[in-house]
Amino acid sequence: EQLTTNVQADVVALLLDNARGQFEVAGHIGLTAEERAVVMDIDDDILQEALRQGVSVFQDDNPVPAAGSLPGSRNAEALVMVPLVDGWSWLGTLVVGRRSVNSDHVATFSDPEIERIILYATNIAPTLQALLLLHRLREGPLRKLDTSSPDPDAGVRRPRR
């Protein structure tokens, strides 16, 4: 919601890594129930291209992909995708889209608006990284240490020689 106070958008989707090689919708504005249920493979061409470029902008001469696999792309006439990266970790992707109000007005993003979307994505990435790590620590199986044995090496596997 904070993003939409700085940039007019009809659709916003926050796709985050689910630790299974996929991105799922973790937050949204304006998505249909079907779009909210989308799970995208991390190797999807659209996602990989955005990661390589640092941002993907679909409008004017570069229209929104017709594939429709990207949440928010079905009805948007302009779309900005920014990979969410913190350090070496690709956390997900922020998708921001616009629909035309009428056929006379084309719903494109200006360069300053695209810059604000990129800045917003850059600013939220470290917080998202911390939240994802916390979630995985809470949900993921942690190896329980066996402290019942007086031998500190008990239960420790050593490489074979």
mmCIF file of C-alpha atoms in Angstrom:
data_model
loop_
_atom_site.group_PDB
_atom_site.id
_atom_site.type_symbol
_atom_site.label_atom_id
_atom_site.label_comp_id
_atom_site.label_asym_id
_atom_site.label_seq_id
_atom_site.Cartn_x
_atom_site.Cartn_y
_atom_site.Cartn_z
ATOM 1 C CA GLU A 1 0.000 0.000 0.000
ATOM 2 C CA GLN A 2 2.883 2.366 0.705
ATOM 3 C CA LEU A 3 4.003 2.037 -2.905
ATOM 4 C CA THR A 4 0.616 3.075 -4.266
ATOM 5 C CA THR A 5 0.811 6.400 -2.402
ATOM 6 C CA ASN A 6 3.866 7.318 -4.531
ATOM 7 C CA VAL A 7 2.891 5.653 -7.819
ATOM 8 C CA GLN A 8 -0.616 5.232 -9.198
ATOM 9 C CA ALA A 9 -1.151 1.520 -9.731
ATOM 10 C CA ASP A 10 -4.151 -0.706 -10.319
ATOM 11 C CA VAL A 11 -2.313 -3.960 -9.662
ATOM 12 C CA VAL A 12 0.532 -4.818 -7.294
ATOM 13 C CA ALA A 13 1.832 -8.331 -6.676
ATOM 14 C CA LEU A 14 4.584 -9.321 -4.290
ATOM 15 C CA LEU A 15 5.980 -12.696 -5.358
ATOM 16 C CA LEU A 16 8.279 -14.399 -2.848
ATOM 17 C CA ASP A 17 10.446 -17.500 -2.897
ATOM 18 C CA ASN A 18 8.697 -20.470 -1.277
ATOM 19 C CA ALA A 19 11.996 -22.401 -0.798
ATOM 20 C CA ARG A 20 10.895 -24.956 -3.421
ATOM 21 C CA GLY A 21 12.209 -23.190 -6.519
ATOM 22 C CA GLN A 22 8.986 -21.247 -7.022
ATOM 23 C CA PHE A 23 7.561 -17.801 -6.390
ATOM 24 C CA GLU A 24 4.131 -17.428 -4.798
ATOM 25 C CA VAL A 25 1.932 -14.378 -4.300
ATOM 26 C CA ALA A 26 2.648 -13.178 -0.762
ATOM 27 C CA GLY A 27 0.836 -9.845 -0.998
ATOM 28 C CA HIS A 28 -1.269 -8.054 -3.570
ATOM 29 C CA ILE A 29 -3.581 -5.254 -4.564
ATOM 30 C CA GLY A 30 -6.124 -5.734 -7.343
ATOM 31 C CA LEU A 31 -5.468 -9.385 -8.230
ATOM 32 C CA THR A 32 -8.227 -11.849 -8.998
ATOM 33 C CA ALA A 33 -8.536 -15.047 -6.935
ATOM 34 C CA GLU A 34 -7.063 -16.968 -9.855
ATOM 35 C CA GLU A 35 -4.050 -14.636 -10.055
ATOM 36 C CA ARG A 36 -3.482 -14.873 -6.280
ATOM 37 C CA ALA A 37 -3.162 -18.657 -6.617
ATOM 38 C CA VAL A 38 -0.427 -18.486 -9.280
ATOM 39 C CA VAL A 39 2.844 -20.233 -8.489
ATOM 40 C CA MET A 40 5.663 -19.394 -10.901
ATOM 41 C CA ASP A 41 8.742 -21.490 -11.466
ATOM 42 C CA ILE A 42 11.917 -19.562 -10.672
ATOM 43 C CA ASP A 43 13.229 -20.531 -14.132
ATOM 44 C CA ASP A 44 10.315 -18.830 -15.922
ATOM 45 C CA ASP A 45 11.647 -16.781 -18.860
ATOM 46 C CA ILE A 46 9.853 -13.593 -17.771
ATOM 47 C CA LEU A 47 11.330 -13.778 -14.254
ATOM 48 C CA GLN A 48 14.810 -14.635 -15.516
ATOM 49 C CA GLU A 49 14.774 -11.721 -17.969
ATOM 50 C CA ALA A 50 13.798 -9.285 -15.195
ATOM 51 C CA LEU A 51 16.633 -10.638 -13.042
ATOM 52 C CA ARG A 52 19.170 -10.252 -15.878
ATOM 53 C CA GLN A 53 18.021 -6.712 -16.714
ATOM 54 C CA GLY A 54 17.420 -5.527 -13.143
ATOM 55 C CA VAL A 55 13.949 -4.368 -14.166
ATOM 56 C CA SER A 56 11.461 -5.231 -16.911
ATOM 57 C CA VAL A 57 9.055 -2.625 -18.223
ATOM 58 C CA PHE A 58 6.197 -3.713 -20.461
ATOM 59 C CA GLN A 59 4.415 -0.808 -22.171
ATOM 60 C CA ASP A 60 4.249 1.037 -25.481
ATOM 61 C CA ASP A 61 6.583 -0.782 -27.921
ATOM 62 C CA ASN A 62 7.214 -3.627 -25.441
ATOM 63 C CA PRO A 63 3.695 -4.869 -24.595
ATOM 64 C CA VAL A 64 2.739 -6.978 -21.593
ATOM 65 C CA PRO A 65 3.465 -10.650 -22.350
ATOM 66 C CA ALA A 66 0.447 -12.496 -23.660
ATOM 67 C CA ALA A 67 1.305 -15.637 -21.691
ATOM 68 C CA GLY A 68 -0.656 -14.367 -18.711
ATOM 69 C CA SER A 69 1.301 -16.483 -16.224
ATOM 70 C CA LEU A 70 2.472 -13.387 -14.376
ATOM 71 C CA PRO A 71 0.003 -12.227 -11.716
ATOM 72 C CA GLY A 72 -1.520 -8.910 -12.743
ATOM 73 C CA SER A 73 -0.548 -9.208 -16.402
ATOM 74 C CA ARG A 74 -3.898 -10.358 -17.709
ATOM 75 C CA ASN A 75 -5.628 -6.974 -17.565
ATOM 76 C CA ALA A 76 -2.679 -4.597 -17.289
ATOM 77 C CA GLU A 77 -1.603 -2.445 -20.200
ATOM 78 C CA ALA A 78 1.618 -1.347 -18.515
ATOM 79 C CA LEU A 79 3.666 -3.449 -16.138
ATOM 80 C CA VAL A 80 6.912 -2.960 -14.200
ATOM 81 C CA MET A 81 8.738 -5.974 -12.719
ATOM 82 C CA VAL A 82 11.590 -5.497 -10.272
ATOM 83 C CA PRO A 83 13.516 -8.467 -8.863
ATOM 84 C CA LEU A 84 13.855 -8.328 -5.089
ATOM 85 C CA VAL A 85 17.503 -9.008 -4.359
ATOM 86 C CA ASP A 86 19.440 -8.693 -1.114
ATOM 87 C CA GLY A 87 23.134 -9.467 -1.416
ATOM 88 C CA TRP A 88 23.320 -12.687 -3.430
ATOM 89 C CA SER A 89 19.772 -13.779 -2.562
ATOM 90 C CA TRP A 90 16.937 -13.484 -5.078
ATOM 91 C CA LEU A 91 13.942 -13.196 -2.769
ATOM 92 C CA GLY A 92 11.169 -12.631 -5.262
ATOM 93 C CA THR A 93 9.736 -10.050 -7.629
ATOM 94 C CA LEU A 94 7.622 -6.937 -7.273
ATOM 95 C CA VAL A 95 5.058 -6.488 -10.062
ATOM 96 C CA VAL A 96 3.266 -3.150 -10.509
ATOM 97 C CA GLY A 97 0.653 -2.641 -13.218
ATOM 98 C CA ARG A 98 -1.783 -0.171 -14.691
ATOM 99 C CA ARG A 99 -4.951 -0.512 -16.687
ATOM 100 C CA SER A 100 -6.196 2.136 -19.096
ATOM 101 C CA VAL A 101 -9.153 4.099 -17.831
ATOM 102 C CA ASN A 102 -10.441 4.491 -21.361
ATOM 103 C CA SER A 103 -9.127 3.826 -24.829
ATOM 104 C CA ASP A 104 -7.976 7.456 -25.229
ATOM 105 C CA HIS A 105 -5.568 7.391 -22.292
ATOM 106 C CA VAL A 106 -2.660 4.956 -22.397
ATOM 107 C CA ALA A 107 -1.652 3.851 -18.914
ATOM 108 C CA THR A 108 2.143 4.070 -19.166
ATOM 109 C CA PHE A 109 4.637 4.637 -16.361
ATOM 110 C CA SER A 110 6.924 7.669 -16.512
ATOM 111 C CA ASP A 111 10.660 7.329 -15.889
ATOM 112 C CA PRO A 112 10.395 8.962 -12.428
ATOM 113 C CA GLU A 113 7.601 6.507 -11.511
ATOM 114 C CA ILE A 114 9.710 3.551 -12.635
ATOM 115 C CA GLU A 115 12.588 4.907 -10.559
ATOM 116 C CA ARG A 116 10.302 5.134 -7.482
ATOM 117 C CA ILE A 117 9.190 1.514 -7.996
ATOM 118 C CA ILE A 118 12.829 0.374 -8.249
ATOM 119 C CA LEU A 119 13.784 2.392 -5.154
ATOM 120 C CA TYR A 120 10.859 0.932 -3.212
ATOM 121 C CA ALA A 121 11.846 -2.619 -4.183
ATOM 122 C CA THR A 122 15.458 -1.935 -3.198
ATOM 123 C CA ASN A 123 14.368 -0.549 0.168
ATOM 124 C CA ILE A 124 12.065 -3.437 1.101
ATOM 125 C CA ALA A 125 14.427 -6.268 0.050
ATOM 126 C CA PRO A 126 16.500 -6.395 3.288
ATOM 127 C CA THR A 127 13.358 -6.470 5.426
ATOM 128 C CA LEU A 128 11.858 -9.211 3.267
ATOM 129 C CA GLN A 129 15.095 -11.194 3.548
ATOM 130 C CA ALA A 130 14.920 -11.026 7.352
ATOM 131 C CA LEU A 131 11.237 -12.005 7.366
ATOM 132 C CA LEU A 132 11.811 -14.948 5.014
ATOM 133 C CA LEU A 133 14.705 -16.213 7.140
ATOM 134 C CA LEU A 134 12.649 -15.878 10.316
ATOM 135 C CA HIS A 135 9.749 -17.737 8.692
ATOM 136 C CA ARG A 136 12.041 -20.554 7.568
ATOM 137 C CA LEU A 137 13.561 -20.851 11.029
ATOM 138 C CA ARG A 138 10.106 -21.107 12.579
ATOM 139 C CA GLU A 139 8.642 -23.463 9.978
ATOM 140 C CA GLY A 140 11.631 -25.478 8.835
ATOM 141 C CA PRO A 141 12.938 -28.534 10.622
ATOM 142 C CA LEU A 142 15.894 -27.729 12.821
ATOM 143 C CA ARG A 143 18.307 -30.508 13.607
ATOM 144 C CA LYS A 144 18.001 -31.395 17.256
ATOM 145 C CA LEU A 145 21.283 -31.902 19.003
ATOM 146 C CA ASP A 146 21.668 -35.048 21.098
ATOM 147 C CA THR A 147 22.972 -33.772 24.419
ATOM 148 C CA SER A 148 22.313 -36.976 26.333
ATOM 149 C CA SER A 149 25.718 -38.506 25.511
ATOM 150 C CA PRO A 150 28.781 -37.358 27.444
ATOM 151 C CA ASP A 151 30.882 -37.920 24.291
ATOM 152 C CA PRO A 152 30.906 -34.604 22.359
ATOM 153 C CA ASP A 153 31.546 -36.488 19.103
ATOM 154 C CA ALA A 154 28.624 -38.887 19.549
ATOM 155 C CA GLY A 155 26.275 -38.723 16.592
ATOM 156 C CA VAL A 156 28.696 -36.650 14.526
ATOM 157 C CA ARG A 157 29.406 -38.134 11.105
ATOM 158 C CA ARG A 158 32.995 -38.051 10.007
ATOM 159 C CA PRO A 159 34.067 -38.349 6.383
ATOM 160 C CA ARG A 160 35.401 -41.757 5.401
ATOM 161 C CA ARG A 161 39.087 -42.033 4.712
#
